[in-house]
mmCIF file of C-alpha atoms in Angstrom:
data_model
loop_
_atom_site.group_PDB
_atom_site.id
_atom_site.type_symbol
_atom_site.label_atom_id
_atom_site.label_comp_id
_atom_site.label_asym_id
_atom_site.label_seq_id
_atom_site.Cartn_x
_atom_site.Cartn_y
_atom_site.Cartn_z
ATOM 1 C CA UNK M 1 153.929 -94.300 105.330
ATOM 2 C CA UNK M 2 157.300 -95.274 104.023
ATOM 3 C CA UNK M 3 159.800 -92.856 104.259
ATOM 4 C CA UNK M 4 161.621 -92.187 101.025
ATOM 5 C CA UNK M 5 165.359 -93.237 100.399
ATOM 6 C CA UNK M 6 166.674 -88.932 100.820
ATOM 7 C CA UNK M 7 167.352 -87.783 103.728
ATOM 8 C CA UNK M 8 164.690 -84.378 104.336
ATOM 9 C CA UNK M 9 166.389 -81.080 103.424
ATOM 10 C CA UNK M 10 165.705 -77.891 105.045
ATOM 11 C CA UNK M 11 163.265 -77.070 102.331
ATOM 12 C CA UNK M 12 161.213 -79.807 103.046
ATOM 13 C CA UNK M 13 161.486 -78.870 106.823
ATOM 14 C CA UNK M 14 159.763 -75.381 105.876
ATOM 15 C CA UNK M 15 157.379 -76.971 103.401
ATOM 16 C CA UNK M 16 156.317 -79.241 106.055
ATOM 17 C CA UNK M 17 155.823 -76.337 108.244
ATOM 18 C CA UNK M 18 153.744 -74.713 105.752
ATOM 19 C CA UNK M 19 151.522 -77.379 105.371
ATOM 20 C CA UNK M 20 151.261 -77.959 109.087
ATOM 21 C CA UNK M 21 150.132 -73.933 109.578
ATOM 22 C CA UNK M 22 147.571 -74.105 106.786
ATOM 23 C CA UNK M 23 146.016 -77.571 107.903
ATOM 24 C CA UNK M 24 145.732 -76.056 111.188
ATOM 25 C CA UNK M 25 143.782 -72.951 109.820
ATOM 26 C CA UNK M 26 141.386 -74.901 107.443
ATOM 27 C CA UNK M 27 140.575 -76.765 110.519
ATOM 28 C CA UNK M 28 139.726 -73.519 112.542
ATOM 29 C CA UNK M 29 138.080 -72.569 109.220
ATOM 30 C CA UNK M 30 135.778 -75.667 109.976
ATOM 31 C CA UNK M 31 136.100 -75.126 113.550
ATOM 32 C CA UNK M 32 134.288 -71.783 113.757
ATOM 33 C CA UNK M 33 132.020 -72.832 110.612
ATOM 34 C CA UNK M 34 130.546 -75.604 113.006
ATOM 35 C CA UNK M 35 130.133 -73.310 116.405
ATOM 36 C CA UNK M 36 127.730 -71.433 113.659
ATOM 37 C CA UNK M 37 125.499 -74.510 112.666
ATOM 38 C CA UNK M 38 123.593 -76.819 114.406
ATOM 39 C CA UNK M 39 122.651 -80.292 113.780
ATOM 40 C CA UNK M 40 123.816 -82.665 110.759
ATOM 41 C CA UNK M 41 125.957 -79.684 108.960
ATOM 42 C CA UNK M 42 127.865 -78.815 112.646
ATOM 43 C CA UNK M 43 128.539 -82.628 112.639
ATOM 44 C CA UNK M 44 130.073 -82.656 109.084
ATOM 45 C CA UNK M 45 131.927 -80.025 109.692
ATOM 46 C CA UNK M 46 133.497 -80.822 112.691
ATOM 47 C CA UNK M 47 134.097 -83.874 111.614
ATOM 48 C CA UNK M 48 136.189 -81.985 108.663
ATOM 49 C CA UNK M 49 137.719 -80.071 111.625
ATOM 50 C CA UNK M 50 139.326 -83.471 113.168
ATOM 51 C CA UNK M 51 140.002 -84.439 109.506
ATOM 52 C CA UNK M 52 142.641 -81.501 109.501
ATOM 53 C CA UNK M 53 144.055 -82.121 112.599
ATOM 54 C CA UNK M 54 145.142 -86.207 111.550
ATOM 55 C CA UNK M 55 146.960 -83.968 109.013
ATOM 56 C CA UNK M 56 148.375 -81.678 110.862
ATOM 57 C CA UNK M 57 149.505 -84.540 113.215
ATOM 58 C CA UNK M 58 151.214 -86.063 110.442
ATOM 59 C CA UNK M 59 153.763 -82.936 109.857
ATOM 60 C CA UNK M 60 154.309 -82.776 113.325
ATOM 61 C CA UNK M 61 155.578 -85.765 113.877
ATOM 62 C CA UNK M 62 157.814 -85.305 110.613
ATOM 63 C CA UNK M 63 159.155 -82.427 111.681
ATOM 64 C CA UNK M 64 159.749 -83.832 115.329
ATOM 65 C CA UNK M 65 157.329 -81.947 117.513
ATOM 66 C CA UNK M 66 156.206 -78.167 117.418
ATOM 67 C CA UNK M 67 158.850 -76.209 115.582
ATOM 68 C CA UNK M 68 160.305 -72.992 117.601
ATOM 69 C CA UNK M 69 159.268 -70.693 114.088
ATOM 70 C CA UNK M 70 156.338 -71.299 112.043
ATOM 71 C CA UNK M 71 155.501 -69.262 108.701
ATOM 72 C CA UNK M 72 152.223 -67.156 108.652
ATOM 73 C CA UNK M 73 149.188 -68.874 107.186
ATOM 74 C CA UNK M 74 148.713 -67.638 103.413
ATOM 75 C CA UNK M 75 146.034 -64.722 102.856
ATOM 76 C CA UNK M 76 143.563 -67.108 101.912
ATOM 77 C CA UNK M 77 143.788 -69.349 104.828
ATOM 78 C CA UNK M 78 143.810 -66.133 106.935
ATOM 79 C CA UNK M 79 140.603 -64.522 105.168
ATOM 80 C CA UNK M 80 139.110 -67.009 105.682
ATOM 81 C CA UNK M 81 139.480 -67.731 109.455
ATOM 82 C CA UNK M 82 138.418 -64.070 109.753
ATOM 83 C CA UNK M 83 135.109 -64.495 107.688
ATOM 84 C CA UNK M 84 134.453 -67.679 109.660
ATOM 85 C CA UNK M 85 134.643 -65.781 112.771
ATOM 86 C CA UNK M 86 132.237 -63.185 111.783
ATOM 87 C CA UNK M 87 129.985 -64.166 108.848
ATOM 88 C CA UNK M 88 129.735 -68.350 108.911
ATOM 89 C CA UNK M 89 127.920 -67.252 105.545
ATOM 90 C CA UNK M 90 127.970 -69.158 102.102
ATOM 91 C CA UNK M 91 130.852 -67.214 100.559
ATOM 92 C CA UNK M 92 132.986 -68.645 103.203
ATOM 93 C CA UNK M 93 132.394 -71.947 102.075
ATOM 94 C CA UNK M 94 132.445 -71.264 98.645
ATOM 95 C CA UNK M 95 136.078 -69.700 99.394
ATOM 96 C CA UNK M 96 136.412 -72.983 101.307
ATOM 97 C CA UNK M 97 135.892 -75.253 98.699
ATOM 98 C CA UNK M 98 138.236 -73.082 95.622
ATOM 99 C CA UNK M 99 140.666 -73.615 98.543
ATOM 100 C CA UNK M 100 139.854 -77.353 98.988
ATOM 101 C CA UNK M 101 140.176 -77.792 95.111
ATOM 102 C CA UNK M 102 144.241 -76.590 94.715
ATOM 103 C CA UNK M 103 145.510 -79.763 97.163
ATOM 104 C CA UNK M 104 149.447 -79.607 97.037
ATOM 105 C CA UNK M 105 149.427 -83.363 98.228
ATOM 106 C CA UNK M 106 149.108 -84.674 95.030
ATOM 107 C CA UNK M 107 152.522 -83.948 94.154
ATOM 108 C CA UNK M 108 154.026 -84.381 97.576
ATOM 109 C CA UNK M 109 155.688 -88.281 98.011
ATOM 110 C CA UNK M 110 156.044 -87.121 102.213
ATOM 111 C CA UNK M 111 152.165 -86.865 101.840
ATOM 112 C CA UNK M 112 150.104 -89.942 102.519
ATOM 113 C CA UNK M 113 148.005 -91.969 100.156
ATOM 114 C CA UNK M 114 144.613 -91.258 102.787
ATOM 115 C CA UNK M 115 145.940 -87.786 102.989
ATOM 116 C CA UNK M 116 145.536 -87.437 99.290
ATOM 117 C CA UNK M 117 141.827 -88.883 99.436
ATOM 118 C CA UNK M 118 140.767 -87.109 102.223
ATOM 119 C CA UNK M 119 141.690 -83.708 100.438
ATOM 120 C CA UNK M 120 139.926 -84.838 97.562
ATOM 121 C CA UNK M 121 136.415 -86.434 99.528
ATOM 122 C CA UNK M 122 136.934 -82.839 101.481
ATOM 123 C CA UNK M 123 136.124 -80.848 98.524
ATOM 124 C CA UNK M 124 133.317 -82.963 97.560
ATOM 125 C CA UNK M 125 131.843 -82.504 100.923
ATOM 126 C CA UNK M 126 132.559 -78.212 101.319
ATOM 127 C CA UNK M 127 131.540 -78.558 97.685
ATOM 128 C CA UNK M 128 128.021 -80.072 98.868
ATOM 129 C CA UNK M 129 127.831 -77.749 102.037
ATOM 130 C CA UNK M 130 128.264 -74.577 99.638
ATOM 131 C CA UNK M 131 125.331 -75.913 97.068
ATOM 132 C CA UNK M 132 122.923 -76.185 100.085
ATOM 133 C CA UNK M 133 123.806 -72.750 100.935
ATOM 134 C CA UNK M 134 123.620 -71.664 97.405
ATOM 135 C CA UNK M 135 119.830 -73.007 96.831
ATOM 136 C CA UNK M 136 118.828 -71.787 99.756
ATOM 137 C CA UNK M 137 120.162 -68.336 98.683
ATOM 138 C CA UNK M 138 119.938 -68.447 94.688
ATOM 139 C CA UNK M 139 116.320 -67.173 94.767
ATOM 140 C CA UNK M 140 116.944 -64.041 97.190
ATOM 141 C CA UNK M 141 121.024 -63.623 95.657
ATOM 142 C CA UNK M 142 119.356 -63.616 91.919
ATOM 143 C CA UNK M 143 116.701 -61.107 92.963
ATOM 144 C CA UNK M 144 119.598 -59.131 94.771
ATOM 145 C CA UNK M 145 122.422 -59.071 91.491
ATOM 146 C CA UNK M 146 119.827 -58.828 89.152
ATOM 147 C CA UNK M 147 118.362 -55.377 90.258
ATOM 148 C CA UNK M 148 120.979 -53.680 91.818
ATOM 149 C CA UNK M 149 122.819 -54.145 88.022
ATOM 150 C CA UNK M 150 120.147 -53.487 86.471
ATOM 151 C CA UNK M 151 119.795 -50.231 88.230
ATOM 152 C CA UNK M 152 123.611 -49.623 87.531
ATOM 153 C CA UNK M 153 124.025 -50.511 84.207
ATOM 154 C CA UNK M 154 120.547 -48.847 83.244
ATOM 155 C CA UNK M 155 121.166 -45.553 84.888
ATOM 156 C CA UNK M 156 124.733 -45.303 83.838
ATOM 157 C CA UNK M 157 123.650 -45.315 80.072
ATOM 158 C CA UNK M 158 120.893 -42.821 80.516
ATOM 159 C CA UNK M 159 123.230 -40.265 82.421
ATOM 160 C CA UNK M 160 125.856 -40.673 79.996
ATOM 161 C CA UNK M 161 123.622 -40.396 76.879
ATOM 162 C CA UNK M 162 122.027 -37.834 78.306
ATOM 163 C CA UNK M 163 125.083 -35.940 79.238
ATOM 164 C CA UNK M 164 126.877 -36.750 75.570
ATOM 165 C CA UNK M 165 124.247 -34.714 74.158
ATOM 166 C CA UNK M 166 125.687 -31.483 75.888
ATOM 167 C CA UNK M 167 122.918 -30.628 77.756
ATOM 168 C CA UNK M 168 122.817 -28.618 81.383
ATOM 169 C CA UNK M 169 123.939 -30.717 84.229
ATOM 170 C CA UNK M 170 121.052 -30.256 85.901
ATOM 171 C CA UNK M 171 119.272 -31.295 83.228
ATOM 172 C CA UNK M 172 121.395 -34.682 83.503
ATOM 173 C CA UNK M 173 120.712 -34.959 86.944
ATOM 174 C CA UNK M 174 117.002 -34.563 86.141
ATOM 175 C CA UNK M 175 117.363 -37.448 84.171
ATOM 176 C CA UNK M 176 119.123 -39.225 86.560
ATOM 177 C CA UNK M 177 117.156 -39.207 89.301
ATOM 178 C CA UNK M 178 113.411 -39.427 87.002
ATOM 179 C CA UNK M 179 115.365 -42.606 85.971
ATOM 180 C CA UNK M 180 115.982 -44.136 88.820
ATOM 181 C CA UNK M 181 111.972 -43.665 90.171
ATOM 182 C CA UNK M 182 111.049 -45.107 86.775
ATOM 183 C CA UNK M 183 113.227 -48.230 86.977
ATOM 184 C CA UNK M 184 112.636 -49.126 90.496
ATOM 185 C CA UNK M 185 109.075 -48.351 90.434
ATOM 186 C CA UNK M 186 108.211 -50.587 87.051
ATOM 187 C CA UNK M 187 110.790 -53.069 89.162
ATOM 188 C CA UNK M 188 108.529 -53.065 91.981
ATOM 189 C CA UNK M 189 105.275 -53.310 90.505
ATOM 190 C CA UNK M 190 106.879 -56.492 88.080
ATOM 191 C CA UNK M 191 107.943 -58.348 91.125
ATOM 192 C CA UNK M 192 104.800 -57.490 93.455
ATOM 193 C CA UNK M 193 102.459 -58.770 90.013
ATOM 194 C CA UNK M 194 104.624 -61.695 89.456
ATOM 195 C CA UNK M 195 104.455 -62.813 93.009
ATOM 196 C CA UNK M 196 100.920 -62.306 93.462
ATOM 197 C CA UNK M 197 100.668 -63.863 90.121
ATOM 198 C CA UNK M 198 102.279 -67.343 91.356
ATOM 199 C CA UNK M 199 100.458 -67.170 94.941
ATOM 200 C CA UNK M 200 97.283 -66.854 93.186
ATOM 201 C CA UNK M 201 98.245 -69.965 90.617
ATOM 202 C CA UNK M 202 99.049 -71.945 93.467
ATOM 203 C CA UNK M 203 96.290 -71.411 95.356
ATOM 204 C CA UNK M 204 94.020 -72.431 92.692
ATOM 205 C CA UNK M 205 96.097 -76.022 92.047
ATOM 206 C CA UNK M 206 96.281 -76.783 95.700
ATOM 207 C CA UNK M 207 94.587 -80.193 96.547
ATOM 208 C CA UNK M 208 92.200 -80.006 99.482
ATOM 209 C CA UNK M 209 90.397 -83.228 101.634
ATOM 210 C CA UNK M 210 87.051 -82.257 100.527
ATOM 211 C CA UNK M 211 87.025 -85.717 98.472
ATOM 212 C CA UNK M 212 88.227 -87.675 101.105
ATOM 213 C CA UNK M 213 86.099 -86.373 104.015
ATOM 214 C CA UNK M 214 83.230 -87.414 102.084
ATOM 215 C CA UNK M 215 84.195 -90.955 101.984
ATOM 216 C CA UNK M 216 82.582 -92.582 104.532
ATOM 217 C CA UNK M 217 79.030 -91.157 102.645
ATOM 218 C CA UNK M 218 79.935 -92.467 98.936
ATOM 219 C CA UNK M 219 76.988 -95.149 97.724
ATOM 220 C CA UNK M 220 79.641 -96.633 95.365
ATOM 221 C CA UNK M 221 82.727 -97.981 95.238
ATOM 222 C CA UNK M 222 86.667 -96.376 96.067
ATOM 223 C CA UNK M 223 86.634 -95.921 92.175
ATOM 224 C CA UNK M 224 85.297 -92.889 92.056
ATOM 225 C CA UNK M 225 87.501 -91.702 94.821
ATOM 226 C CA UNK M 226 90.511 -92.896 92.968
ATOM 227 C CA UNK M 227 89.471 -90.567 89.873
ATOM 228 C CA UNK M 228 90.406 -87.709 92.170
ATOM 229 C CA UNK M 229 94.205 -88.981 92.607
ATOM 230 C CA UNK M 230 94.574 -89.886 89.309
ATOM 231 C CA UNK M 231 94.091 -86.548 88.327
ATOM 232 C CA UNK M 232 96.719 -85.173 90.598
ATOM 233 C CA UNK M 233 99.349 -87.593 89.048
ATOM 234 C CA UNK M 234 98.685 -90.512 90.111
ATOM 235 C CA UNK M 235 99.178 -94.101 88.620
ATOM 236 C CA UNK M 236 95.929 -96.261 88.366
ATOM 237 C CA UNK M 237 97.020 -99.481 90.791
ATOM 238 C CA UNK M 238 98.823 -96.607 93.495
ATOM 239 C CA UNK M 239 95.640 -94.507 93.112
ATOM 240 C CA UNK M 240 93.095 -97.346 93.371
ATOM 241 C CA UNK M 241 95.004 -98.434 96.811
ATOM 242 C CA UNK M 242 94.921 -94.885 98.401
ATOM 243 C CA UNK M 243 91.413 -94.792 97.603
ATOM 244 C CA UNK M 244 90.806 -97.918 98.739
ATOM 245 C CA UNK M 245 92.571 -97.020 102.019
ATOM 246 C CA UNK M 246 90.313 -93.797 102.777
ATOM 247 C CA UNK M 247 87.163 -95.142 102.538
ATOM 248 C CA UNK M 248 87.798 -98.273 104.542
ATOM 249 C CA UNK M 249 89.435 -95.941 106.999
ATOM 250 C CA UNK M 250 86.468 -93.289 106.712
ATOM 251 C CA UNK M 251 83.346 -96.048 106.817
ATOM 252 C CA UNK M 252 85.020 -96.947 110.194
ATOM 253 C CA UNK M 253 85.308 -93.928 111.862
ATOM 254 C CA UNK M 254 89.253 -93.567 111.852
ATOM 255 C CA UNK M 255 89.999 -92.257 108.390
ATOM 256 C CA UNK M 256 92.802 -89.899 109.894
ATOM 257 C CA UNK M 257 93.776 -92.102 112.730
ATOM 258 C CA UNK M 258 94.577 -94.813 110.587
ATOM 259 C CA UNK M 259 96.281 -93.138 107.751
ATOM 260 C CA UNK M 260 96.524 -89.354 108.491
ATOM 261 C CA UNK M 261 96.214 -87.113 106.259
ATOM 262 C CA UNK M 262 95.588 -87.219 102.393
ATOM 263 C CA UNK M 263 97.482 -84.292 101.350
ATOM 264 C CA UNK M 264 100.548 -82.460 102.796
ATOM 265 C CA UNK M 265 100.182 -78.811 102.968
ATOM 266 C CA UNK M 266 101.776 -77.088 100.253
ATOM 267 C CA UNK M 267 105.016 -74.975 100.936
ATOM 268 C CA UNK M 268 105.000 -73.708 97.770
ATOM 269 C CA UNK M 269 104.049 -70.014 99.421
ATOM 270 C CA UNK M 270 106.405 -69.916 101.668
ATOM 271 C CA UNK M 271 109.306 -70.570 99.303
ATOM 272 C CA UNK M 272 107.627 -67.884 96.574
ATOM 273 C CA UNK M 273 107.522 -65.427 99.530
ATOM 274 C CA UNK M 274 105.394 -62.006 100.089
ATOM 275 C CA UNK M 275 104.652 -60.063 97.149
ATOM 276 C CA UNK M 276 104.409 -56.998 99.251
ATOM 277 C CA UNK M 277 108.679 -57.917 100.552
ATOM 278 C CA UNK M 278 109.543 -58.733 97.278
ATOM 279 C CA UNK M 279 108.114 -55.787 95.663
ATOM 280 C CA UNK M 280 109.989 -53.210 98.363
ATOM 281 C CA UNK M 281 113.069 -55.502 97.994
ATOM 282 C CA UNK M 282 113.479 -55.281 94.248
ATOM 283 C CA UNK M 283 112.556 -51.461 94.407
ATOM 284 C CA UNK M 284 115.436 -50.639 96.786
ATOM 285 C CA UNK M 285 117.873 -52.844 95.208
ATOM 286 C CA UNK M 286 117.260 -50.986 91.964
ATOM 287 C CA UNK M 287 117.442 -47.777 93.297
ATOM 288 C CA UNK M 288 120.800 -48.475 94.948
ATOM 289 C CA UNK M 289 121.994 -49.564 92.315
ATOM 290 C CA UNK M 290 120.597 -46.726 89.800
ATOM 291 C CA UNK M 291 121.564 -44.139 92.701
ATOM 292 C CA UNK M 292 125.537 -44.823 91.430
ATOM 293 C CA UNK M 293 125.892 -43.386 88.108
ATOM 294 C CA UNK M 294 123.705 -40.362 89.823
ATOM 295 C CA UNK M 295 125.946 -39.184 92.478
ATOM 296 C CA UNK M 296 128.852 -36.975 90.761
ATOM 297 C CA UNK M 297 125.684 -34.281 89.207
ATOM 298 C CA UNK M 298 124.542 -34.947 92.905
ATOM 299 C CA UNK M 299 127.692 -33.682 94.496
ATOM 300 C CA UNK M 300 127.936 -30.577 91.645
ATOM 301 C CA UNK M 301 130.178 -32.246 89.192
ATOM 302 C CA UNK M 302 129.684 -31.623 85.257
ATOM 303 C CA UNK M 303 131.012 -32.504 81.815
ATOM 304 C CA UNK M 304 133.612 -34.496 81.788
ATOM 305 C CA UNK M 305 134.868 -34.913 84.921
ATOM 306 C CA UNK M 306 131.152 -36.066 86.682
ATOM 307 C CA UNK M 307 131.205 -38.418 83.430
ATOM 308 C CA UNK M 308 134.143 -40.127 84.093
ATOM 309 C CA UNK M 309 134.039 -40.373 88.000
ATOM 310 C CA UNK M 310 130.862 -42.312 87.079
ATOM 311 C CA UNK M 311 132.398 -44.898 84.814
ATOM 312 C CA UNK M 312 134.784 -45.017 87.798
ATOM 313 C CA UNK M 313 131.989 -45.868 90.512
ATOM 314 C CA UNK M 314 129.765 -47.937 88.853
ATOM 315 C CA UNK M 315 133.289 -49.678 87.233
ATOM 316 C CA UNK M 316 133.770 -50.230 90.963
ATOM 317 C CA UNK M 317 130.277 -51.564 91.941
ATOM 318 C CA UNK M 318 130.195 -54.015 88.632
ATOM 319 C CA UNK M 319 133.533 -55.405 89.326
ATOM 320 C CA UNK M 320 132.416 -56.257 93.146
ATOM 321 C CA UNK M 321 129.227 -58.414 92.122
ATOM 322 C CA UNK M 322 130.660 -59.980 89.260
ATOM 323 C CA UNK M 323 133.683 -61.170 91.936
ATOM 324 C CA UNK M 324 130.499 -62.116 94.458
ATOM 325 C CA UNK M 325 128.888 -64.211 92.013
ATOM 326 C CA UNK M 326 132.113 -65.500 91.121
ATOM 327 C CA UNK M 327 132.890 -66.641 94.626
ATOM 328 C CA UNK M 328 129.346 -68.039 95.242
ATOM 329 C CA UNK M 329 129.355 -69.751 92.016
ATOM 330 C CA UNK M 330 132.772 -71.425 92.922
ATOM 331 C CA UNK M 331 134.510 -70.206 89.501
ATOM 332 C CA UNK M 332 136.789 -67.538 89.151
ATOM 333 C CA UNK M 333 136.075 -64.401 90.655
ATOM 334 C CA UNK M 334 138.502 -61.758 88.551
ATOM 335 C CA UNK M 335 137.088 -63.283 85.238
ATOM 336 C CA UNK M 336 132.999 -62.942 86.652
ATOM 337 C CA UNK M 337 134.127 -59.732 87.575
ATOM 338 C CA UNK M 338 135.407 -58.432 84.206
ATOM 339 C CA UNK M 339 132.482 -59.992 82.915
ATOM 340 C CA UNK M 340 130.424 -57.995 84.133
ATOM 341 C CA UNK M 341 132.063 -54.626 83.833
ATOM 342 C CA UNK M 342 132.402 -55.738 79.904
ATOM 343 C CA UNK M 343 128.707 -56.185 79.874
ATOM 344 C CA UNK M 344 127.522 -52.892 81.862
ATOM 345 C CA UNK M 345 130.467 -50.170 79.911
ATOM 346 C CA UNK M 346 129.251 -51.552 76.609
ATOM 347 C CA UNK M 347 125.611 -51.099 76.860
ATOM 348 C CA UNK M 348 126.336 -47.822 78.607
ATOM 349 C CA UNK M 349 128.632 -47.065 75.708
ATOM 350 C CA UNK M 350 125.989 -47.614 73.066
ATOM 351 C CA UNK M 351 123.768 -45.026 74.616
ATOM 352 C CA UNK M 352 127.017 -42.471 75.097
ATOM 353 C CA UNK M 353 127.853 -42.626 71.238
ATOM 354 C CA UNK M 354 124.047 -42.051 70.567
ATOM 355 C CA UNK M 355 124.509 -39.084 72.287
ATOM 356 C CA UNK M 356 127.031 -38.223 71.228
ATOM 357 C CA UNK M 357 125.865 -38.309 67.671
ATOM 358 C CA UNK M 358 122.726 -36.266 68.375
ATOM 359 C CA UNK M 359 124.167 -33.671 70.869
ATOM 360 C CA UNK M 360 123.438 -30.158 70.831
ATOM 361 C CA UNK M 361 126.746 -29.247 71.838
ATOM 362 C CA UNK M 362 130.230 -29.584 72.891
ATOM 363 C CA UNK M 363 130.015 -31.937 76.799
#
């Protein structure tokens, strides 16, 4: 690197200090990511680790060696070691990669040209980490968000139109509670039908070897075979050849020897899942959700005061999975997270005002 022309000023001694305690926590970050992986994403990953320490070499030997005082690592950097440590999960590379997004190199002239690149490939790579980890979550995560807010956001507005109309508490609680059965029950039985639904659909558009075992007996020529691969998909020429293939492999004895075999069992099941786990799932993550609005007419509250430390709790619970899909989704979490609280208090609002308008009394 060439130095520039000024002499360094305190203020770039601390900034260099700064930047030499945050490379070295991104790199335990990556450190403690790895010791939780095995394979090709442990090798990326350390390999991000030793990334961080050419950069934390660098503002060492700017600053001279190891400086007596160092500043504390922000309370990102330090979040994040501690997830590492104990979760290695998705969101910590997803926190990993906002963090690998906001580079301060760009505008520093005492950072080098490969330093600037290497930021920039890093977030590309944590960015490619996080979107394995995101598809093999978004199935299970959808599932999860999806009925634990429906449960909150459902429940909410049929407590508070309920209780708008001035009826008994116990009445609302009634309610409450017959509404949360309701809603997780029709959410179980959806997800156990539509489950069984796609096993079913899949089983019945599997290929099987039936075709091909019988080969070796065909009186005729591989065109007949062919027929069966061009109606899975295949091309004319590509299915003549693999037809071709099995019965000169079959008339001699060594069909599977010679080109193993025709069809790949299908995964398809296991990816879909159990209809049986995903109909408990989707039952419990309703009713924990739809338990929320329920619990101040649980604990004896009424009126007023159980309506509004409801808005309060489910308020709470809205704000903390819009910030989770935020953080998984790599955008920002605070604006998710209003999001969602926008969505749930106005459709619960809707039903309040209803009730409002058709009470039989004063709440």
């Amino acid at each position: 690197m060439t130095a520039p022309a000024a002499a360094p000023t305190p203020a770039d001694h601390r900034r260099w200090a700064r930047y030499l305690v945050e490379e070295r926590a991104e790199g335990s970050v990556y450190q403690k990511l790895a010791a939780r992986r095995t394979g090709e994403e442990q090798e990326i990953l350390l390999r991000l680790a030793d990334a961080e320490r050419r950069h934390e070499q660098h503002w060492l030997d700017l600053l001279g060696g190891e400086p007596r005082r160092l500043p504390r690592p922000g309370i990102r950097s330090r979040v994040l070691g501690w997830m590492a440590g104990r979760f290695g999960s998705i969101f910590v590379l997803a926190l990993a990669q906002s963090a690998e997004a906001r580079s301060p190199y760009d505008a520093e002239h005492y950072a080098t040209p490969a330093m600037r690149a290497d930021e920039k490939i890093h977030y590309e790579v944590v960015r490619g980490l996080a979107a394995r980890g995101r598809r093999r979550l978004s199935g299970s995560f959808r599932a999860a968000v999806f009925g634990a807010n429906d449960g909150l956001v459902s429940n909410l507005a049929l407590v508070l139109g309920i209780g708008a109309t001035g009826v008994s508490s116990g009445f609302v609680l009634f309610s409450g509670i017959a509404g949360l059965l309701a809603g997780a029950l029709s959410m179980g039985a959806g997800e156990f039908v539509s489950v069984r639904s796609q096993r079913e659909l899949l089983a019945a558009t599997e290929a099987n070897e039936d075709a091909a075992d019988a080969a070796g007996d065909l009186d005729i020529d591989e065109n007949e075979l062919a027929l069966v691969y061009r109606a899975r998909g295949m091309g004319i020429d590509e299915a003549l050849a693999r037809a071709h293939r099995i019965v000169e492999a079959a008339k001699a004895g060594a069909r599977r020897a010679a080109t193993g075999p025709v069809s790949v069992p299908s995964s398809d099941h296991d990816i879909i899942g159990s209809d049986w786990t995903a109909a408990i799932s989707s039952f419990l993550l309703f009713a924990s959700g739809a338990i929320v609005p329920v619990l101040p007419w649980i604990f004896g509250l009424q009126g007023l005061s159980a309506i509004v430390l409801a808005l309060v709790l489910v308020g709470i619970a809205l704000l903390s999975t819009g910030a989770m899909v935020g953080v998984l989704s790599g955008g920002p979490p605070l604006r998710r997270a209003l999001r969602q609280l926008a969505i749930g208090f106005g459709a619960a609002a809707v039903t309040y005002v209803l009730g409002l308008m058709f009470g039989v009394g004063a709440v």
